Amino acid sequence: FARRNAQGIGNFWVDMTRSTLYILLPLSLLLALALVGQGVVQTFNPYQTVNTLETVSYSTPKLDANSKALVDAEGKPVSETMTTQTQTLALGPAASQIAIKQLGTNGGGFFNVNSAHPYENPTPLSNFLEMLAILLIPAALCYTFGVMVGDTRQGWAILAAMTLVFVALIFVTVPAEQSGNPALVALGVDQTATAQQAGGNMEGKEARFGIVNSALWAVATTAASNGSVNSMHDSYTPIGGMVPMWLMQLGEVIFGGVGSGLYGMIVFAIVAVFIAGLMIGRTPEYLGKKIEAFEMKMAAIVILIPPLMVLGGTAFSLMLDAGKASIFNPGAHGFSEVLYAWSSAGNNNGSAFGGLSANVPFYNFWLGLAMLFSRYWLMIPVLAIAGSLAAKKTVPVGPGTLPTHTPLFAALLIVTVVMVGALTFVPALALGPIVEHLQMVGQH
């Protein structure tokens, strides 16, 4: 957008070196130090065995000399009671790796339960810092974009559109989780929030974080292409779990990944100005560059590849026995788990509905293929758009030019994103979380 009649769009190695040395590395160092201060482990020492304050007793299967479980005459397993006064503590250079994975929107946890682990996320402040790190760079890049094109209002408009969608969906997820499960109310379970309990649907959530911090993280990690979790999304209520799924299906453009979220939103902005151009009968323009057939074709490819991967992959999995064999929850929730897996892989997120056994050859291969196509093939049309725009002349602003820094354009951008997501994925969501919610309410 900033170049005129240019034959190139920059130097990849220069950009990568600068972004690593000047942005990612300093921020990672600062965040790592802050996390260490909050008690996140950071050491190269091996695991340590410590004495517990109390003796712990537990039952374990009794084994024979060949390490096979013994059974009695009725075929039932024989158990024995063991006691211990020691515990092995998992250690490692966690803080430094967590800082990198949160700021770089990767999401792979140092420990198996990710940021629900007390050594990875021990305090409310560490929870806030890790959650802030998810959105920090994607949000800041909106302002960077405005500076680079010479009009910071353009960046603020994009950031406003992202933030409004983000906040609106928080106000869907938190009440859905706080209201709890009516099936448990029918059984006499008290799900009211009091000074003694968080209330609501606390299944799969850490007591030290509660409903709000858990739901807020779920929205943030799926708005960005991060995927780290501090609660288990598979245990959310149908509507509470639908919001993270839908955020991924929007294309990871509500903040999104480091850089990829911004260019995804700019593609939607190009579509928005094209729609506005059709309405006012003028050639659409964005930031002084005419949006013509080539840009629209490339934008269409960017928007259509993820739904093709997600919806096609979900249908493919449910048609084959190998895909259905990993579903352990029958009905609508099992469908949601498969849809979530493909939404996560096809939109570069990494979170999961853990009820699906995805670590099998079928899902390892096909979800890996979806990641390959959805990540790298999206970059090709985006770079094609960039090259096409850089080669064009700047068109002077005229009386028919649509201002793209106003609240009206931010609203148009939101409508474009939401409508594309709704028209594409609502039929699939109706088969999963929506019908599951209706079943939950209707039966209880």
Coordinates of C-alpha atoms in Angstrom, one line a residue:
F1 CA 0.0 0.0 0.0
A2 CA 2.8 2.4 0.8
R3 CA 4.8 1.7 -2.4
R4 CA 4.2 3.1 -5.9
N5 CA 5.2 1.4 -9.2
A6 CA 7.5 -0.9 -7.2
Q7 CA 8.7 -4.2 -8.6
G8 CA 9.2 -5.9 -5.2
I9 CA 7.8 -5.9 -1.7
G10 CA 10.9 -6.1 0.5
N11 CA 13.5 -8.5 1.7
F12 CA 12.3 -11.5 3.6
W13 CA 15.6 -12.1 5.5
V14 CA 15.9 -8.5 6.6
D15 CA 12.3 -8.5 7.8
M16 CA 12.7 -11.8 9.7
T17 CA 16.0 -10.7 11.3
R18 CA 14.6 -7.3 12.4
S19 CA 11.4 -8.8 13.8
T20 CA 13.3 -11.4 15.7
L21 CA 16.0 -9.2 17.2
Y22 CA 14.0 -6.0 17.8
I23 CA 10.6 -7.4 18.8
L24 CA 10.4 -11.1 19.7
L25 CA 13.7 -11.5 21.5
P26 CA 13.4 -8.4 23.8
L27 CA 9.8 -9.1 24.7
S28 CA 10.5 -12.7 25.4
L29 CA 13.3 -11.8 27.7
L30 CA 11.1 -9.3 29.6
L31 CA 8.2 -11.8 29.9
A32 CA 10.4 -14.6 30.9
L33 CA 11.8 -12.6 33.8
A34 CA 8.3 -11.5 34.9
L35 CA 7.1 -15.2 34.8
V36 CA 10.2 -16.3 36.9
G37 CA 9.3 -13.6 39.4
Q38 CA 5.8 -15.2 39.7
G39 CA 7.2 -18.7 40.3
V40 CA 7.3 -20.3 36.9
V41 CA 10.1 -22.8 36.9
Q42 CA 13.3 -21.9 34.9
T43 CA 16.2 -24.3 35.5
F44 CA 18.3 -26.9 33.7
N45 CA 18.5 -29.1 36.7
P46 CA 16.9 -32.6 36.4
Y47 CA 13.6 -33.5 38.0
Q48 CA 13.8 -33.5 41.8
T49 CA 12.4 -35.9 44.4
V50 CA 11.3 -34.3 47.6
N51 CA 9.7 -35.6 50.8
T52 CA 6.0 -35.0 51.4
L53 CA 4.6 -33.6 54.6
E54 CA 2.3 -36.6 54.9
T55 CA 2.4 -40.3 54.0
V56 CA 0.3 -40.9 50.9
S57 CA -1.5 -44.3 50.5
Y58 CA -2.8 -45.5 47.1
S59 CA -4.0 -48.7 45.4
T60 CA -2.2 -50.2 42.5
P61 CA -2.6 -53.4 40.5
K62 CA -0.5 -56.3 41.8
L63 CA 2.0 -57.6 39.2
D64 CA 3.6 -61.0 38.8
A65 CA 7.3 -61.6 38.0
N66 CA 6.6 -60.8 34.3
S67 CA 5.1 -57.4 35.2
K68 CA 1.6 -58.6 34.3
A69 CA -1.4 -57.7 36.4
L70 CA -2.7 -60.5 38.6
V71 CA -6.3 -61.5 38.6
D72 CA -8.3 -63.6 41.1
A73 CA -10.4 -66.7 40.4
E74 CA -13.3 -64.5 39.1
G75 CA -11.0 -62.7 36.7
K76 CA -11.0 -59.4 38.7
P77 CA -7.7 -57.5 39.0
V78 CA -5.9 -57.9 42.3
S79 CA -4.7 -54.7 43.9
E80 CA -2.4 -53.9 46.7
T81 CA -2.0 -50.8 48.9
M82 CA 1.2 -48.8 48.6
T83 CA 2.5 -45.9 50.6
T84 CA 5.0 -43.2 49.8
Q85 CA 6.6 -40.2 51.4
T86 CA 8.2 -38.7 48.3
Q87 CA 7.1 -36.9 45.2
T88 CA 8.9 -36.2 41.9
L89 CA 8.7 -32.5 40.8
A90 CA 8.8 -31.8 37.0
L91 CA 11.3 -29.0 36.3
G92 CA 12.9 -27.4 33.3
P93 CA 13.5 -24.1 31.4
A94 CA 9.7 -23.5 31.3
A95 CA 9.5 -19.7 31.8
S96 CA 11.7 -18.9 28.7
Q97 CA 9.8 -21.3 26.5
I98 CA 6.4 -20.1 27.7
A99 CA 7.3 -16.5 26.9
I100 CA 8.3 -17.5 23.4
K101 CA 5.2 -19.6 22.7
Q102 CA 2.8 -17.0 24.1
L103 CA 4.3 -14.0 22.3
G104 CA 4.8 -16.0 19.1
T105 CA 1.2 -17.3 19.3
N106 CA 2.2 -21.0 19.2
G107 CA 0.5 -22.5 22.2
G108 CA 2.5 -25.7 22.8
G109 CA 2.8 -26.0 26.6
F110 CA 5.9 -27.0 28.4
F111 CA 3.8 -29.3 30.6
N112 CA 1.1 -31.6 29.3
V113 CA -1.8 -29.6 30.6
N114 CA -0.4 -26.3 29.3
S115 CA -1.1 -23.1 31.2
A116 CA -3.4 -25.0 33.6
H117 CA -0.2 -26.4 35.2
P118 CA 0.8 -24.6 38.4
Y119 CA 4.5 -24.6 37.4
E120 CA 3.6 -23.0 34.1
N121 CA 1.0 -20.6 35.3
P122 CA 1.0 -20.3 39.1
T123 CA -0.7 -17.0 39.9
P124 CA -3.4 -14.6 38.7
L125 CA -0.7 -12.2 37.6
S126 CA 1.1 -14.8 35.6
N127 CA -2.2 -15.7 34.0
F128 CA -2.8 -12.1 33.1
L129 CA 0.7 -11.7 31.6
E130 CA 0.5 -14.8 29.5
M131 CA -3.0 -13.9 28.3
L132 CA -1.8 -10.4 27.5
A133 CA 1.2 -11.8 25.5
I134 CA -1.2 -13.7 23.2
L135 CA -2.8 -10.4 22.0
L136 CA 0.0 -8.0 22.4
I137 CA 1.8 -8.1 19.1
P138 CA -1.2 -8.8 16.9
A139 CA -2.9 -5.7 18.4
A140 CA 0.2 -3.6 18.2
L141 CA 0.6 -4.5 14.5
C142 CA -2.6 -2.7 13.7
Y143 CA -1.1 0.6 14.8
T144 CA 2.2 -0.4 13.0
F145 CA 0.1 -0.8 9.8
G146 CA -1.4 2.7 10.2
V147 CA 2.1 4.2 10.7
M148 CA 3.5 2.4 7.6
V149 CA 0.7 3.5 5.3
G150 CA 1.0 7.1 6.6
D151 CA -2.4 7.3 8.3
T152 CA -2.7 5.8 11.9
R153 CA -6.5 6.1 11.7
Q154 CA -6.5 3.2 9.3
G155 CA -4.8 1.0 11.9
W156 CA -7.2 2.2 14.7
A157 CA -10.2 1.3 12.5
I158 CA -9.0 -2.3 12.0
L159 CA -8.1 -2.6 15.7
A160 CA -11.5 -1.3 16.7
A161 CA -13.2 -3.9 14.5
M162 CA -11.2 -6.7 16.0
T163 CA -11.8 -5.5 19.6
L164 CA -15.5 -5.1 19.2
V165 CA -15.9 -8.6 17.9
F166 CA -13.6 -9.9 20.7
V167 CA -15.5 -8.1 23.5
A168 CA -18.9 -9.1 22.2
L169 CA -17.9 -12.8 22.1
I170 CA -16.5 -12.6 25.6
F171 CA -20.0 -11.5 26.8
V172 CA -21.4 -14.7 25.2
T173 CA -18.8 -17.1 26.6
V174 CA -18.6 -15.9 30.2
P175 CA -22.4 -16.0 30.8
A176 CA -22.7 -19.3 29.1
E177 CA -20.2 -20.8 31.5
Q178 CA -21.4 -18.9 34.6
S179 CA -25.0 -20.2 34.1
G180 CA -23.8 -23.8 34.3
N181 CA -25.5 -26.9 33.2
P182 CA -29.2 -27.2 33.8
A183 CA -28.9 -31.0 34.1
L184 CA -26.9 -30.5 37.3
V185 CA -29.4 -28.1 38.6
A186 CA -32.1 -30.8 38.2
L187 CA -29.9 -33.1 40.3
G188 CA -29.8 -30.6 43.1
V189 CA -26.3 -29.3 42.5
D190 CA -25.7 -25.7 43.6
Q191 CA -24.1 -23.8 40.7
T192 CA -24.6 -20.3 42.2
A193 CA -21.6 -18.1 42.5
T194 CA -20.8 -17.3 46.1
A195 CA -17.9 -16.2 48.3
Q196 CA -17.1 -19.9 48.8
Q197 CA -17.4 -21.2 45.2
A198 CA -17.1 -19.9 41.6
G199 CA -20.4 -21.5 40.6
G200 CA -21.3 -22.2 37.0
N201 CA -19.7 -24.8 34.9
M202 CA -16.4 -25.5 36.6
E203 CA -15.7 -28.8 34.9
G204 CA -12.3 -28.8 33.3
K205 CA -11.3 -25.5 34.9
E206 CA -8.8 -24.6 37.6
A207 CA -10.3 -23.4 40.8
R208 CA -7.7 -20.8 41.2
F209 CA -8.8 -19.2 37.9
G210 CA -12.5 -19.6 38.0
I211 CA -15.0 -19.0 35.3
V212 CA -14.1 -15.5 34.0
N213 CA -10.3 -16.0 33.7
S214 CA -10.8 -19.4 32.1
A215 CA -13.5 -18.2 29.6
L216 CA -11.5 -15.0 28.8
W217 CA -8.4 -17.1 28.0
A218 CA -10.5 -19.5 25.8
V219 CA -11.7 -16.5 23.7
A220 CA -8.2 -14.9 23.5
T221 CA -6.4 -18.0 22.5
T222 CA -8.8 -18.8 19.7
A223 CA -9.1 -15.2 18.6
A224 CA -5.4 -15.3 18.1
S225 CA -3.8 -18.4 16.5
N226 CA -2.3 -19.3 19.8
G227 CA -3.9 -22.5 21.1
S228 CA -2.6 -22.5 24.6
V229 CA -5.2 -23.2 27.3
N230 CA -5.7 -22.8 31.0
S231 CA -8.9 -24.9 30.9
M232 CA -10.3 -27.8 28.9
H233 CA -12.5 -26.5 26.0
D234 CA -14.1 -29.9 25.6
S235 CA -15.8 -29.4 29.0
Y236 CA -17.4 -26.1 28.2
T237 CA -21.1 -25.7 27.7
P238 CA -22.3 -26.1 24.1
I239 CA -22.5 -22.3 23.6
G240 CA -19.4 -21.6 25.6
G241 CA -17.5 -24.1 23.4
M242 CA -19.0 -22.8 20.2
V243 CA -17.6 -19.3 20.6
P244 CA -13.9 -20.4 20.5
M245 CA -14.7 -22.8 17.6
W246 CA -16.4 -20.0 15.6
L247 CA -13.5 -17.5 16.3
M248 CA -11.2 -20.0 14.6
Q249 CA -13.6 -20.5 11.8
L250 CA -13.7 -16.7 11.1
G251 CA -10.2 -17.2 9.8
E252 CA -8.1 -16.2 12.8
V253 CA -8.6 -12.5 11.9
I254 CA -9.8 -11.2 15.3
F255 CA -6.2 -10.3 16.3
G256 CA -5.0 -13.6 14.9
G257 CA -1.4 -14.7 14.7
V258 CA 1.7 -12.5 14.7
G259 CA 1.3 -10.8 11.3
S260 CA -1.1 -13.4 9.9
G261 CA -4.0 -12.0 11.8
L262 CA -3.4 -8.5 10.3
Y263 CA -3.1 -9.6 6.7
G264 CA -6.2 -11.8 7.1
M265 CA -8.2 -8.8 8.3
I266 CA -6.8 -6.6 5.5
V267 CA -8.0 -9.2 3.0
F268 CA -11.5 -8.9 4.6
A269 CA -11.1 -5.1 4.3
I270 CA -10.4 -5.5 0.6
V271 CA -13.6 -7.5 0.3
A272 CA -15.5 -4.9 2.3
V273 CA -14.4 -2.0 0.0
F274 CA -15.3 -4.1 -3.0
I275 CA -18.8 -4.6 -1.6
A276 CA -19.1 -0.9 -0.9
G277 CA -17.9 -0.1 -4.4
L278 CA -20.6 -2.3 -5.8
M279 CA -23.2 -0.4 -3.8
I280 CA -22.1 3.1 -4.8
G281 CA -21.2 2.1 -8.4
R282 CA -17.5 3.0 -8.4
T283 CA -14.3 1.2 -8.7
P284 CA -13.4 0.1 -5.2
E285 CA -10.3 1.7 -3.6
Y286 CA -8.4 1.0 -0.4
L287 CA -5.6 3.3 0.8
G288 CA -5.3 4.9 -2.6
K289 CA -5.0 1.6 -4.5
K290 CA -7.7 0.4 -6.9
I291 CA -9.1 -3.0 -6.0
E292 CA -9.5 -4.9 -9.3
A293 CA -10.3 -8.4 -10.5
F294 CA -6.9 -9.9 -9.6
E295 CA -7.0 -8.7 -6.0
M296 CA -10.5 -10.0 -5.6
K297 CA -9.6 -13.4 -7.0
M298 CA -6.7 -13.7 -4.6
A299 CA -8.8 -12.5 -1.7
A300 CA -11.4 -15.1 -2.5
I301 CA -8.8 -17.8 -2.4
V302 CA -7.6 -16.7 1.0
I303 CA -11.1 -16.7 2.4
L304 CA -12.2 -20.0 0.8
I305 CA -9.2 -22.3 1.6
P306 CA -9.8 -22.6 5.3
P307 CA -13.5 -23.5 5.0
L308 CA -12.7 -26.0 2.3
M309 CA -10.2 -27.7 4.7
V310 CA -12.5 -27.5 7.7
L311 CA -15.8 -28.5 6.3
G312 CA -14.4 -30.9 3.7
G313 CA -12.2 -32.5 6.3
T314 CA -15.0 -32.8 8.8
A315 CA -17.3 -34.5 6.2
F316 CA -14.4 -36.7 5.1
S317 CA -13.7 -37.9 8.7
L318 CA -17.4 -38.6 9.4
M319 CA -17.8 -40.6 6.2
L320 CA -15.0 -43.1 7.1
D321 CA -14.8 -45.6 9.9
A322 CA -11.2 -44.6 10.7
G323 CA -12.4 -41.1 11.4
K324 CA -15.4 -42.1 13.5
A325 CA -13.4 -44.7 15.5
S326 CA -11.8 -41.8 17.5
I327 CA -15.1 -40.3 18.6
F328 CA -15.9 -41.4 22.2
N329 CA -18.8 -39.0 22.7
P330 CA -21.8 -40.0 20.7
G331 CA -24.3 -37.5 19.1
A332 CA -23.9 -33.8 18.6
H333 CA -20.9 -33.4 20.9
G334 CA -18.9 -36.0 19.1
F335 CA -19.6 -34.1 15.8
S336 CA -18.5 -30.9 17.6
E337 CA -15.2 -32.5 18.6
V338 CA -14.4 -33.5 15.0
L339 CA -15.4 -30.0 13.7
Y340 CA -13.3 -28.4 16.3
A341 CA -10.2 -30.5 15.4
W342 CA -10.5 -29.5 11.8
S343 CA -11.2 -25.9 12.6
S344 CA -8.1 -25.8 14.8
A345 CA -5.9 -27.4 12.2
G346 CA -7.3 -25.6 9.2
N347 CA -7.0 -22.2 10.9
N348 CA -3.6 -22.6 12.6
N349 CA -4.8 -22.6 16.2
G350 CA -3.7 -25.7 18.1
S351 CA -6.3 -25.9 20.8
A352 CA -8.6 -29.0 20.9
F353 CA -11.8 -30.6 22.2
G354 CA -9.8 -33.3 24.1
G355 CA -12.6 -35.9 23.9
L356 CA -11.5 -36.8 20.3
S357 CA -8.7 -39.3 20.2
A358 CA -6.7 -37.4 17.5
N359 CA -3.3 -39.1 18.1
V360 CA -4.0 -41.9 15.6
P361 CA -2.5 -42.3 12.1
F362 CA -5.7 -41.1 10.4
Y363 CA -6.0 -37.8 12.2
N364 CA -2.2 -37.3 12.4
F365 CA -1.9 -37.5 8.6
W366 CA -5.0 -35.6 7.5
L367 CA -4.9 -32.8 10.1
G368 CA -1.2 -32.4 9.3
L369 CA -2.1 -32.0 5.7
A370 CA -4.7 -29.4 6.6
M371 CA -2.2 -27.4 8.5
L372 CA 0.2 -27.5 5.6
F373 CA -2.4 -26.2 3.1
S374 CA -4.1 -23.7 5.3
R375 CA -0.9 -22.1 6.6
Y376 CA 1.4 -21.9 3.6
W377 CA -1.0 -21.8 0.7
L378 CA -2.7 -18.8 2.2
M379 CA 0.6 -16.9 2.1
I380 CA 0.9 -17.2 -1.7
P381 CA -2.3 -15.3 -2.6
V382 CA -1.6 -12.7 0.1
L383 CA 1.9 -12.1 -1.3
A384 CA 0.4 -11.9 -4.8
I385 CA -2.0 -9.2 -3.6
A386 CA 0.9 -7.3 -2.0
G387 CA 2.9 -7.5 -5.2
S388 CA 0.0 -6.3 -7.3
L389 CA -0.7 -3.4 -5.0
A390 CA 2.9 -2.3 -4.8
A391 CA 3.2 -2.1 -8.6
K392 CA 0.1 0.2 -8.8
K393 CA 0.0 4.0 -8.8
T394 CA -1.7 5.8 -6.0
V395 CA -5.2 7.1 -6.9
P396 CA -6.0 10.6 -5.5
V397 CA -8.9 10.8 -3.1
G398 CA -12.1 11.8 -4.8
P399 CA -15.7 12.7 -3.8
G400 CA -16.7 9.0 -4.4
T401 CA -13.9 7.5 -2.4
L402 CA -15.1 5.5 0.6
P403 CA -13.3 6.7 3.8
T404 CA -11.8 3.6 5.4
H405 CA -10.9 5.1 8.8
T406 CA -14.4 5.9 10.0
P407 CA -16.6 4.0 12.5
L408 CA -18.9 3.3 9.5
F409 CA -16.1 1.4 7.7
A410 CA -15.2 -0.5 10.9
A411 CA -18.8 -1.6 11.2
L412 CA -18.8 -2.6 7.5
L413 CA -15.7 -4.6 8.1
I414 CA -17.2 -6.4 11.1
V415 CA -20.4 -7.2 9.1
T416 CA -18.2 -8.6 6.3
V417 CA -16.2 -10.9 8.7
V418 CA -19.3 -12.1 10.6
M419 CA -21.4 -12.7 7.5
V420 CA -18.7 -14.7 5.8
G421 CA -18.2 -16.8 8.9
A422 CA -22.0 -17.1 9.5
L423 CA -22.9 -18.1 6.0
T424 CA -20.1 -20.6 5.8
F425 CA -20.2 -22.3 9.2
V426 CA -23.6 -21.9 10.8
P427 CA -25.0 -25.0 9.1
A428 CA -22.2 -27.1 10.5
L429 CA -22.5 -25.4 13.9
A430 CA -26.2 -26.2 13.9
L431 CA -25.4 -29.9 13.7
G432 CA -23.0 -29.6 16.7
P433 CA -23.1 -27.1 19.5
I434 CA -26.4 -25.4 18.6
V435 CA -28.4 -28.7 18.6
E436 CA -26.5 -29.8 21.7
H437 CA -27.5 -26.7 23.5
L438 CA -31.1 -27.2 22.5
Q439 CA -31.0 -30.8 23.7
M440 CA -29.5 -29.7 27.0
V441 CA -32.1 -27.1 27.6
G442 CA -35.0 -29.2 26.3
Q443 CA -34.3 -32.3 28.4
H444 CA -33.8 -30.5 31.6

